[in-house]
Short mmCIF file of C-alpha atoms and ligand atoms in Angstrom, two decimals:
data_model
loop_
_atom_site.label_atom_id
_atom_site.label_comp_id
_atom_site.label_asym_id
_atom_site.label_seq_id
_atom_site.Cartn_x
_atom_site.Cartn_y
_atom_site.Cartn_z
CA MET A 436 -52.50 -2.29 -12.24
CA GLN A 437 -49.07 -1.23 -12.29
CA ILE A 438 -48.25 0.58 -8.75
CA LYS A 439 -45.69 3.26 -9.10
CA ARG A 440 -42.68 2.72 -7.57
CA GLN A 441 -42.40 4.94 -4.07
CA THR A 442 -38.76 5.39 -2.37
CA VAL A 443 -38.38 4.36 1.15
CA LYS A 444 -37.73 8.02 2.17
CA SER A 445 -41.33 8.98 0.92
CA ILE A 446 -43.07 6.31 2.70
CA LEU A 447 -41.59 7.14 5.78
CA GLU A 448 -41.82 11.09 5.54
CA ASP A 449 -45.73 10.36 4.78
CA ASP A 450 -48.44 10.17 7.16
CA ARG A 451 -51.02 8.40 5.47
CA THR A 452 -51.52 4.84 6.02
CA GLU A 453 -53.62 2.04 4.06
CA TYR A 454 -52.74 2.54 0.47
CA THR A 455 -50.72 -0.08 -1.57
CA THR A 456 -47.62 1.01 -2.84
CA THR A 457 -44.42 -0.79 -4.22
CA VAL A 458 -40.96 -0.38 -2.99
CA LYS A 459 -37.53 -1.73 -4.48
CA GLY A 460 -34.20 -2.15 -2.76
CA TRP A 461 -31.84 -4.45 -1.16
CA VAL A 462 -32.59 -6.84 1.87
CA ARG A 463 -30.55 -6.07 4.90
CA THR A 464 -31.85 -8.44 6.99
CA PHE A 465 -34.58 -11.17 7.10
CA ARG A 466 -35.64 -12.11 10.82
CA ASN A 467 -37.72 -15.09 11.92
CA ASN A 468 -38.75 -15.72 8.21
CA GLN A 469 -41.04 -12.67 8.30
CA PHE A 470 -39.76 -9.23 8.72
CA ILE A 471 -37.59 -7.80 5.79
CA ALA A 472 -35.66 -4.85 6.63
CA LEU A 473 -35.20 -3.25 2.99
CA ASN A 474 -33.03 -0.34 2.17
CA ASP A 475 -33.09 1.29 -0.82
CA GLY A 476 -30.40 3.99 -0.70
CA SER A 477 -33.17 7.01 -0.42
CA THR A 478 -32.46 6.96 3.37
CA VAL A 479 -30.83 5.36 6.24
CA GLN A 480 -33.92 4.37 7.63
CA PRO A 481 -35.17 0.94 6.56
CA LEU A 482 -38.92 -0.30 5.69
CA GLN A 483 -40.41 -3.30 7.47
CA VAL A 484 -41.61 -5.69 4.70
CA VAL A 485 -43.77 -8.25 6.62
CA VAL A 486 -43.93 -11.69 4.96
CA ASP A 487 -46.52 -14.25 5.42
CA ALA A 488 -44.42 -17.49 4.84
CA THR A 489 -47.64 -19.08 3.90
CA LYS A 490 -48.55 -16.89 1.01
CA PHE A 491 -45.19 -17.37 -0.90
CA GLY A 492 -42.95 -20.06 -1.96
CA GLU A 493 -40.01 -21.79 -0.40
CA ASN A 494 -38.37 -21.03 -3.55
CA THR A 495 -38.76 -17.23 -3.27
CA LEU A 496 -38.40 -17.14 0.81
CA LYS A 497 -35.03 -18.65 0.05
CA LYS A 498 -33.89 -16.03 -1.92
CA ILE A 499 -34.68 -13.42 0.41
CA THR A 500 -31.19 -13.24 1.95
CA PRO A 501 -28.89 -10.23 2.99
CA GLY A 502 -27.88 -8.04 0.05
CA ALA A 503 -30.81 -9.26 -2.44
CA ALA A 504 -32.50 -6.84 -4.67
CA ILE A 505 -36.23 -7.38 -4.37
CA GLY A 506 -39.17 -5.33 -4.85
CA ALA A 507 -42.92 -5.48 -2.98
CA THR A 508 -45.91 -4.77 -3.27
CA GLY A 509 -48.87 -4.44 -0.58
CA GLN A 510 -50.65 -2.26 1.77
CA ILE A 511 -48.64 0.50 4.12
CA VAL A 512 -50.20 -0.15 7.51
CA PRO A 513 -49.36 1.15 10.97
CA SER A 514 -46.53 -1.11 12.55
CA ALA A 515 -47.61 -3.32 15.34
CA GLY A 516 -43.90 -3.91 16.60
CA ARG A 517 -41.84 -1.33 17.68
CA GLY A 518 -39.13 0.89 15.81
CA GLN A 519 -41.10 1.62 13.09
CA ARG A 520 -43.89 3.71 12.45
CA VAL A 521 -45.77 2.15 9.45
CA GLU A 522 -44.80 -1.63 7.65
CA LEU A 523 -45.23 -2.70 4.37
CA ILE A 524 -47.67 -6.06 4.70
CA ALA A 525 -46.13 -7.96 1.55
CA GLU A 526 -48.81 -9.28 -1.26
CA HIS A 527 -46.40 -9.34 -4.17
CA LEU A 528 -42.73 -10.05 -4.03
CA THR A 529 -40.29 -9.94 -7.03
CA ILE A 530 -36.55 -11.10 -6.63
CA TYR A 531 -34.35 -9.29 -8.71
CA GLY A 532 -31.16 -10.59 -8.15
CA ALA A 533 -29.88 -13.30 -4.97
CA SER A 534 -27.23 -12.71 -3.07
CA ASP A 535 -25.17 -15.97 -2.53
CA PRO A 536 -25.50 -15.79 1.49
CA SER A 537 -22.38 -18.40 1.72
CA THR A 538 -20.03 -15.58 0.38
CA TYR A 539 -21.56 -12.39 0.93
CA PRO A 540 -19.08 -10.20 2.31
CA LEU A 541 -21.63 -8.14 4.24
CA GLN A 542 -22.89 -10.05 7.09
CA PRO A 543 -25.49 -7.86 9.03
CA LYS A 544 -22.34 -6.96 11.89
CA ARG A 545 -20.00 -4.56 12.14
CA HIS A 546 -16.84 -4.35 10.01
CA SER A 547 -14.01 -2.45 10.22
CA LEU A 548 -13.57 0.52 8.03
CA GLU A 549 -10.34 -1.00 6.92
CA PHE A 550 -12.22 -4.34 5.77
CA LEU A 551 -14.71 -2.43 3.78
CA ARG A 552 -12.17 -0.24 2.00
CA SER A 553 -11.06 -3.14 0.26
CA ILE A 554 -14.25 -3.78 -1.20
CA ALA A 555 -14.90 -0.66 -2.03
CA HIS A 556 -17.31 -1.85 -4.61
CA LEU A 557 -19.48 -3.28 -1.89
CA ARG A 558 -19.37 -0.73 0.91
CA ILE A 559 -22.06 1.77 -0.70
CA LYS A 560 -24.14 -0.82 0.25
CA THR A 561 -23.67 -0.56 4.16
CA ASN A 562 -25.55 2.15 6.38
CA THR A 563 -22.23 4.06 7.41
CA PHE A 564 -21.19 4.86 3.66
CA GLY A 565 -24.76 5.26 2.42
CA CYS A 566 -24.71 8.35 4.67
CA VAL A 567 -21.19 9.50 3.95
CA PHE A 568 -21.91 9.64 0.38
CA ARG A 569 -25.67 10.84 0.57
CA LEU A 570 -23.86 13.34 2.49
CA ARG A 571 -20.92 13.90 0.30
CA HIS A 572 -23.64 14.77 -2.62
CA ALA A 573 -25.48 17.29 0.19
CA ILE A 574 -22.39 19.17 0.46
CA ALA A 575 -21.53 19.44 -3.39
CA PHE A 576 -24.99 20.67 -4.08
CA GLY A 577 -24.92 23.42 -0.97
CA ILE A 578 -21.86 24.35 -2.60
CA HIS A 579 -23.27 25.13 -5.56
CA LYS A 580 -26.24 26.44 -4.03
CA PHE A 581 -24.07 28.92 -2.35
CA PHE A 582 -22.03 30.14 -4.84
CA ASN A 583 -24.99 30.23 -7.40
CA GLU A 584 -26.98 32.34 -4.99
CA ARG A 585 -24.21 35.08 -4.50
CA GLY A 586 -23.57 35.38 -8.30
CA PHE A 587 -20.74 33.35 -8.76
CA PHE A 588 -20.47 31.47 -12.19
CA TYR A 589 -19.43 27.94 -12.22
CA MET A 590 -15.90 27.97 -14.46
CA HIS A 591 -14.59 24.38 -15.67
CA THR A 592 -11.02 24.82 -16.07
CA PRO A 593 -8.47 22.29 -18.04
CA ILE A 594 -7.62 18.77 -16.36
CA ILE A 595 -4.78 18.49 -18.57
CA THR A 596 -2.80 21.04 -18.30
CA GLY A 597 -0.01 22.07 -20.36
CA SER A 598 1.70 24.34 -17.49
CA ASP A 599 3.90 22.82 -14.89
CA ALA A 600 3.67 26.39 -12.91
CA GLU A 601 0.94 25.60 -10.88
CA GLY A 602 3.17 24.92 -8.05
CA ALA A 603 0.83 23.49 -5.86
CA GLY A 604 2.79 19.80 -6.03
CA GLU A 605 4.35 16.96 -7.83
CA MET A 606 2.51 16.25 -10.73
CA PHE A 607 1.22 13.04 -12.99
CA ARG A 608 2.36 13.10 -16.46
CA VAL A 609 -0.15 12.39 -19.48
CA SER A 610 1.36 11.23 -22.55
CA THR A 611 0.60 8.81 -25.25
CA LEU A 612 4.30 8.06 -26.44
CA SER A 613 5.04 4.50 -25.76
CA PRO A 614 7.02 4.10 -22.64
CA SER A 615 9.66 1.20 -23.57
CA SER A 616 10.49 3.54 -27.04
CA PRO A 617 9.53 6.83 -26.50
CA PRO A 618 10.78 8.99 -30.06
CA LYS A 619 14.11 10.99 -29.09
CA THR A 620 15.65 14.23 -29.92
CA ALA A 621 19.03 14.57 -31.84
CA SER A 622 20.86 14.60 -28.10
CA GLY A 623 19.27 11.76 -27.07
CA GLU A 624 16.92 12.89 -24.83
CA ILE A 625 12.89 11.88 -25.07
CA ASP A 626 11.19 14.29 -27.81
CA TRP A 627 8.05 15.69 -26.19
CA SER A 628 7.24 17.62 -29.67
CA LYS A 629 6.02 13.90 -30.67
CA ASP A 630 3.86 13.69 -27.71
CA PHE A 631 0.01 13.97 -28.07
CA PHE A 632 -0.48 17.80 -27.44
CA GLY A 633 3.23 18.45 -29.03
CA LYS A 634 4.31 19.22 -25.16
CA GLN A 635 4.58 17.99 -22.11
CA THR A 636 1.49 17.73 -20.32
CA ASN A 637 0.05 16.88 -16.90
CA LEU A 638 -2.87 16.17 -14.66
CA THR A 639 -3.93 19.85 -13.00
CA VAL A 640 -3.09 20.10 -9.22
CA SER A 641 -5.14 23.34 -8.93
CA GLY A 642 -7.69 25.43 -11.24
CA GLN A 643 -6.45 28.77 -9.72
CA LEU A 644 -4.58 30.34 -12.24
CA GLU A 645 -7.24 29.76 -15.02
CA ALA A 646 -9.83 30.64 -12.09
CA GLU A 647 -8.19 33.92 -12.31
CA LEU A 648 -8.66 34.51 -15.60
CA GLY A 649 -11.62 34.07 -15.48
CA ALA A 650 -12.67 36.60 -12.59
CA MET A 651 -10.47 39.15 -14.72
CA GLY A 652 -14.01 39.02 -16.98
CA LEU A 653 -16.69 37.47 -14.90
CA ASP A 654 -15.89 39.55 -11.75
CA ARG A 655 -16.79 36.03 -9.52
CA VAL A 656 -16.17 32.72 -10.69
CA TYR A 657 -15.54 29.00 -8.81
CA THR A 658 -14.32 26.06 -9.95
CA PHE A 659 -15.16 22.52 -8.65
CA GLY A 660 -13.24 19.59 -10.23
CA PRO A 661 -11.02 16.85 -9.47
CA THR A 662 -7.14 18.00 -9.02
CA PHE A 663 -4.45 15.23 -8.99
CA ARG A 664 -1.21 15.31 -6.46
CA ALA A 665 1.50 13.03 -7.39
CA GLU A 666 3.27 13.33 -3.74
CA ASN A 667 3.84 10.47 -1.37
CA SER A 668 1.80 11.53 1.32
CA ASN A 669 0.18 8.28 3.59
CA THR A 670 -1.61 10.29 5.68
CA THR A 671 -5.27 10.24 6.92
CA ARG A 672 -6.12 13.66 5.11
CA HIS A 673 -4.20 13.64 1.82
CA LEU A 674 -5.43 11.77 -1.82
CA ALA A 675 -3.68 11.54 -4.91
CA GLU A 676 -6.79 12.45 -6.68
CA PHE A 677 -9.34 15.08 -4.72
CA TRP A 678 -11.72 17.45 -5.67
CA MET A 679 -11.42 21.13 -4.87
CA ILE A 680 -13.32 24.28 -4.79
CA GLU A 681 -11.66 27.66 -5.85
CA PRO A 682 -13.52 30.70 -5.97
CA GLU A 683 -11.92 33.37 -7.80
CA ILE A 684 -12.91 37.26 -6.58
CA ALA A 685 -12.47 40.68 -8.95
CA PHE A 686 -11.80 43.87 -6.61
CA ALA A 687 -11.19 41.96 -3.21
CA ASP A 688 -8.47 41.62 -0.68
CA ILE A 689 -7.43 39.20 1.75
CA GLN A 690 -10.37 40.58 4.13
CA ASP A 691 -12.96 39.67 1.47
CA ASP A 692 -11.31 36.49 1.01
CA MET A 693 -11.33 35.26 4.70
CA ASP A 694 -15.03 36.40 4.50
CA LEU A 695 -16.11 34.52 1.58
CA ALA A 696 -14.20 31.40 3.25
CA GLU A 697 -15.74 31.88 6.51
CA ASP A 698 -19.36 32.15 5.17
CA LEU A 699 -19.23 29.23 2.65
CA LEU A 700 -18.14 27.22 5.22
CA LYS A 701 -20.89 27.83 7.62
CA PHE A 702 -23.69 27.86 5.09
CA ILE A 703 -22.58 24.32 3.97
CA LEU A 704 -22.68 23.34 7.88
CA ARG A 705 -26.20 24.99 8.37
CA TYR A 706 -27.30 23.03 5.14
CA VAL A 707 -26.46 19.87 6.40
CA LEU A 708 -28.27 20.21 9.46
CA ASP A 709 -31.12 21.59 7.90
CA ASN A 710 -31.46 19.15 5.15
CA ASN A 711 -29.55 16.01 6.79
CA LYS A 712 -29.71 15.36 10.42
CA GLU A 713 -30.67 11.65 9.81
CA ASP A 714 -27.46 10.61 8.18
CA LEU A 715 -25.57 12.85 10.48
CA MET A 716 -27.43 11.42 13.75
CA PHE A 717 -26.46 7.92 12.43
CA LEU A 718 -22.93 8.99 11.81
CA GLN A 719 -22.54 10.44 15.43
CA ASN A 720 -24.07 7.03 16.83
CA ARG A 721 -21.52 5.55 15.06
CA LEU A 722 -18.46 7.49 16.39
CA ILE A 723 -19.62 6.85 20.00
CA GLN A 724 -19.93 2.86 19.44
CA ALA A 725 -16.21 3.18 17.95
CA GLU A 726 -15.02 5.65 20.61
CA LYS A 727 -16.11 3.02 23.63
CA SER A 728 -13.08 1.00 23.26
CA LEU A 729 -10.71 4.49 23.74
CA PRO A 730 -9.99 5.62 26.86
CA GLN A 731 -11.70 8.83 27.99
CA HIS A 732 -8.87 11.22 27.37
CA GLN A 733 -8.91 10.01 23.34
CA ARG A 734 -12.89 10.36 23.09
CA SER A 735 -14.04 13.18 21.42
CA GLU A 736 -14.92 16.15 23.47
CA MET A 737 -18.00 17.02 21.51
CA GLU A 738 -20.39 15.08 19.78
CA LEU A 739 -20.53 15.62 16.01
CA ILE A 740 -23.56 17.50 15.46
CA GLU A 741 -22.75 19.83 18.93
CA LYS A 742 -19.42 19.73 17.25
CA LEU A 743 -21.22 21.49 13.68
CA GLU A 744 -23.05 23.69 16.00
CA PHE A 745 -20.65 25.02 17.71
CA VAL A 746 -18.10 25.91 14.44
CA LEU A 747 -21.05 27.33 13.15
CA ALA A 748 -21.86 29.64 15.84
CA GLU A 749 -18.45 31.12 16.97
CA PRO A 750 -16.67 33.30 14.67
CA PHE A 751 -13.23 32.17 13.67
CA GLU A 752 -10.34 33.29 14.85
CA ARG A 753 -7.84 35.31 12.77
CA ILE A 754 -4.21 36.06 13.37
CA THR A 755 -0.97 36.48 11.60
CA TYR A 756 1.57 34.05 11.10
CA THR A 757 4.08 35.88 13.41
CA GLU A 758 1.47 35.73 16.14
CA ALA A 759 0.53 32.02 15.56
CA PHE A 760 4.53 31.32 15.61
CA ASN A 761 5.12 33.20 19.14
CA ILE A 762 1.89 30.91 20.74
CA LEU A 763 3.60 27.86 19.59
CA ARG A 764 7.06 28.72 19.82
CA ASN A 765 5.89 29.36 23.79
CA SER A 766 3.65 26.77 24.05
CA LYS A 767 4.03 23.29 26.32
CA PRO A 768 4.64 21.26 24.02
CA ASN A 769 7.09 23.15 22.42
CA LYS A 770 9.07 23.80 25.16
CA LYS A 771 9.13 20.02 26.22
CA LYS A 772 9.93 19.02 22.56
CA LYS A 773 6.62 17.28 22.48
CA PHE A 774 5.97 18.51 18.99
CA LYS A 775 7.98 16.10 16.17
CA TYR A 776 8.96 19.44 14.83
CA VAL A 777 10.04 21.99 17.34
CA LEU A 778 9.66 25.45 16.01
CA ASP A 779 12.43 27.55 16.62
CA GLN A 780 13.17 30.24 13.81
CA TRP A 781 10.57 32.66 12.48
CA GLY A 782 9.62 31.20 8.72
CA ALA A 783 9.66 27.54 9.48
CA ASP A 784 6.24 26.23 7.65
CA LEU A 785 3.81 24.89 10.32
CA GLN A 786 2.86 21.20 10.59
CA SER A 787 -0.44 19.71 10.76
CA GLU A 788 0.64 18.83 14.76
CA HIS A 789 1.13 23.08 15.40
CA GLU A 790 -1.99 23.76 13.26
CA ARG A 791 -3.98 21.32 15.42
CA TYR A 792 -2.98 22.74 18.88
CA LEU A 793 -3.62 26.18 17.96
CA VAL A 794 -7.37 25.04 17.04
CA GLU A 795 -7.68 22.18 19.56
CA LYS A 796 -6.28 23.34 22.52
CA HIS A 797 -5.39 27.21 22.40
CA PHE A 798 -8.00 28.69 20.75
CA LYS A 799 -10.72 25.90 20.79
CA ARG A 800 -12.26 27.22 17.46
CA PRO A 801 -11.61 27.69 13.90
CA VAL A 802 -8.12 29.88 13.35
CA ILE A 803 -7.56 31.68 10.20
CA ILE A 804 -3.54 32.72 9.75
CA THR A 805 -2.58 35.21 7.53
CA ASP A 806 0.59 37.14 6.30
CA TYR A 807 2.95 33.77 6.41
CA PRO A 808 6.52 34.27 5.41
CA ALA A 809 6.72 34.53 1.51
CA SER A 810 9.35 31.89 1.21
CA ILE A 811 7.13 29.14 2.41
CA LYS A 812 4.27 30.42 -0.04
CA ALA A 813 3.59 30.16 -3.62
CA PHE A 814 4.93 33.06 -5.95
CA TYR A 815 1.14 34.33 -6.72
CA MET A 816 0.65 35.92 -3.03
CA TYR A 817 0.51 39.57 -2.63
CA LEU A 818 3.93 40.79 -1.45
CA ASN A 819 3.41 43.15 1.83
CA ASP A 820 4.87 46.26 2.41
CA ASP A 821 7.57 44.66 4.73
CA GLY A 822 8.71 42.73 1.85
CA LYS A 823 8.85 39.66 4.03
CA THR A 824 5.14 38.09 4.48
CA VAL A 825 2.82 37.75 1.60
CA ARG A 826 -1.38 38.03 2.18
CA GLY A 827 -1.62 34.20 2.15
CA MET A 828 -4.13 32.84 4.52
CA ASP A 829 -5.14 29.21 5.71
CA ILE A 830 -8.32 28.05 7.53
CA LEU A 831 -7.67 25.48 10.27
CA PHE A 832 -10.12 23.09 11.81
CA PRO A 833 -10.24 20.70 14.51
CA GLN A 834 -8.91 17.29 13.80
CA LEU A 835 -7.96 18.13 10.28
CA GLY A 836 -5.13 20.98 10.44
CA GLU A 837 -5.77 23.00 7.05
CA ILE A 838 -8.99 22.94 5.15
CA VAL A 839 -8.56 25.73 3.08
CA GLY A 840 -5.81 27.98 1.62
CA GLY A 841 -5.80 31.33 -0.58
CA SER A 842 -4.59 34.30 -0.62
CA GLU A 843 -4.71 37.86 -2.27
CA ARG A 844 -2.98 37.75 -5.61
CA GLU A 845 0.10 39.63 -6.41
CA THR A 846 -1.20 42.02 -9.16
CA ARG A 847 2.14 44.48 -9.55
CA MET A 848 4.05 42.92 -12.60
CA ASP A 849 7.47 43.78 -11.34
CA VAL A 850 6.90 41.97 -7.91
CA LEU A 851 5.26 39.34 -9.76
CA LEU A 852 8.18 38.74 -12.22
CA LYS A 853 10.57 38.75 -9.41
CA ARG A 854 8.56 36.36 -7.12
CA MET A 855 8.55 34.10 -10.27
CA GLU A 856 12.62 34.60 -10.68
CA GLU A 857 13.11 33.57 -7.18
CA TYR A 858 10.76 30.41 -8.06
CA ASN A 859 12.54 29.35 -11.67
CA ILE A 860 9.43 29.88 -13.59
CA PRO A 861 10.08 31.56 -16.63
CA PRO A 862 7.91 33.82 -17.85
CA GLU A 863 7.39 32.34 -21.40
CA GLU A 864 5.67 29.81 -19.62
CA LEU A 865 3.07 31.67 -17.95
CA HIS A 866 2.93 34.45 -20.59
CA TRP A 867 -1.23 34.39 -20.17
CA TYR A 868 -0.91 34.38 -16.56
CA LEU A 869 1.10 38.05 -16.75
CA ASP A 870 -1.20 39.34 -19.65
CA ILE A 871 -3.96 39.87 -17.31
CA ARG A 872 -1.94 42.09 -15.09
CA LYS A 873 -1.41 44.05 -18.02
CA TYR A 874 -5.14 44.39 -19.57
CA GLY A 875 -6.79 45.83 -16.68
CA SER A 876 -5.93 43.96 -13.70
CA CYS A 877 -7.10 44.49 -10.36
CA PRO A 878 -6.85 43.65 -6.72
CA HIS A 879 -8.14 39.97 -6.43
CA ALA A 880 -8.51 37.35 -4.45
CA GLY A 881 -9.39 33.30 -3.86
CA PHE A 882 -8.98 30.29 -2.16
CA GLY A 883 -8.96 26.64 -2.54
CA LEU A 884 -11.18 24.36 -0.27
CA GLY A 885 -10.35 20.73 -0.28
CA PHE A 886 -13.88 18.95 -0.75
CA GLU A 887 -12.92 15.68 0.60
CA ARG A 888 -11.48 17.45 3.88
CA LEU A 889 -14.92 19.08 4.26
CA VAL A 890 -16.55 16.10 4.15
CA GLN A 891 -14.50 14.21 6.77
CA PHE A 892 -15.06 17.23 8.99
CA ILE A 893 -18.61 16.77 8.51
CA THR A 894 -19.08 13.19 8.86
CA GLY A 895 -16.42 13.02 11.54
CA MET A 896 -14.73 9.54 9.16
CA SER A 897 -10.86 9.70 10.53
CA ASN A 898 -9.64 8.99 7.37
CA ILE A 899 -10.03 11.04 4.31
CA ARG A 900 -10.18 7.53 2.14
CA ASP A 901 -13.08 6.94 3.33
CA VAL A 902 -15.06 9.71 2.09
CA ILE A 903 -14.68 9.48 -1.68
CA PRO A 904 -16.14 6.45 -2.77
CA PHE A 905 -12.70 4.61 -4.82
CA PRO A 906 -9.93 6.60 -3.26
CA ARG A 907 -6.73 6.77 -5.33
CA TYR A 908 -3.54 6.73 -2.53
CA PRO A 909 0.10 5.98 -3.32
CA GLY A 910 0.16 2.17 -4.59
CA TYR A 911 -3.71 2.08 -5.13
CA ALA A 912 -5.45 2.55 -7.65
CA GLU A 913 -8.42 -0.17 -7.64
CA PHE A 914 -11.99 -0.16 -9.17
P1 ATP B 500 -1.13 20.32 2.80
O1 ATP B 500 -0.45 21.35 3.55
O2 ATP B 500 -2.51 19.46 3.73
O3 ATP B 500 -0.68 19.14 2.21
P2 ATP B 500 -1.69 22.26 0.82
O4 ATP B 500 -0.99 23.23 1.28
O5 ATP B 500 -0.71 21.43 -0.05
O6 ATP B 500 -2.32 21.14 1.80
P3 ATP B 500 -3.22 23.48 -1.25
O7 ATP B 500 -2.27 23.37 -2.19
O8 ATP B 500 -3.12 24.90 -0.42
O9 ATP B 500 -3.02 22.57 0.01
O10 ATP B 500 -4.65 23.01 -1.60
C1 ATP B 500 -5.87 23.89 -1.10
C2 ATP B 500 -6.61 22.74 0.03
O11 ATP B 500 -6.84 21.41 -0.77
C3 ATP B 500 -6.00 22.37 1.16
O12 ATP B 500 -6.46 23.42 2.06
C4 ATP B 500 -6.84 21.14 1.35
O13 ATP B 500 -7.98 21.39 2.10
C5 ATP B 500 -7.06 20.32 0.03
N1 ATP B 500 -5.82 19.38 -0.46
C6 ATP B 500 -4.41 19.69 -0.67
N2 ATP B 500 -3.87 18.52 -0.96
C7 ATP B 500 -4.64 17.69 -0.59
C8 ATP B 500 -4.69 16.22 -0.74
N3 ATP B 500 -3.23 15.71 -1.34
N4 ATP B 500 -5.77 15.56 -0.53
C9 ATP B 500 -6.81 16.23 -0.25
N5 ATP B 500 -7.24 17.43 -0.23
C10 ATP B 500 -5.93 18.16 -0.58
MG1 MG B 501 0.16 19.53 0.25
#
């Protein structure tokens, strides 16, 4: 009789014992030629498979090594040992794929995250990355659930874009022209009209402008897709390829925008706390272990789950740029010139060190900053009556700094055209964007949430390269 395969998770969650089942997965450890710790990806918990060595041939036993893919059929019984409620007594074993123990890089010991990053094709097999990627899935699912429940429509905006005026960062060119001998115009320049799309094209840095078009017919939309930035940012918060969530809402102002962003972030925190406690617990313990080697003052003030609960419970602080600037200018690290960028002139852009000071030291909770100087924000943000500030908002989180950037959009045609002129964006380039101000324009707002930054915050991973399966960053595009 063929017995249907069960996941380890479903066995561990099942109250029953004394039944026969089949599991398939990868060997973590094989202790005393008797106890296999089997992980199948469904949960961080392994299932203990008990092997009576006298029942199985030497040929089978020697292939049960860390990393091997096996199947086991047998009785689920209450476990005699400590550490697990039930175990499987193997009656039948199948070796699907051996794993040479002399070369397998994932020995059952603690590996550094840097080492694991260099074997990103195998790190998915570890407990830590299993937790991170299960959480990554849950967060993505939670995001779709949130928007769906609120009547938003998921909109797919183009990945290859014909406009280079998105304004969010340096772009990667998309071209099929020969790099060594591209067609030239009479004046000797590259003739982009001969390129695949008949013009210059790039990978998108943001789906916002197209999402605005969507909101002007569907009322509330969101994008959730990959974005690409060719910026040389070698930080623990920047990737060259990352995923972004960009909702856009019609008949809405900056207040509605902030409320939506705060609701979304809190919904997701609630969602993972309710659904992914086990993975969070594992990562929390990992962090505690990792921080043991640090001096007390460098350790986290809160444990991972406590931190998530805390952000969930407190309202985010909402202040203007001018208020934030004054707090920072009068702060100790600014006066003592401890900041790398000392703040002096109103209008200066806030750096990550300033953002983290506000969140971690001053307010001790997430902060939303609004009404930024127009000169440091994009052309499409609504210009306030003071003529100096715009209705932009950034949400700052502990450990990360900026996690969300958004704004109420400029809807007045004359103001928009003037702002585009200041940024040297020709109106022809964005005629479609201007059209929505001509035909049924209305107040609208939206924001961009960096997906990996949210995953980083929730998992507590310190480097953004460890929350996406195959990271891309300057000088690196393996796998
Ligand atoms: P930063 O100042 O951190 O570079 P930004 O101002 O360039 O951010 P936006 O253009 O407003 O960011 O993008 C919206 C969101 O996308 C940010 O709040 C952040 O969460 C995320 N984000 C931006 N750039 C990156 C990147 N290179 N890698 C990962 N996430 C990013
Ligand atoms: Mg940036």
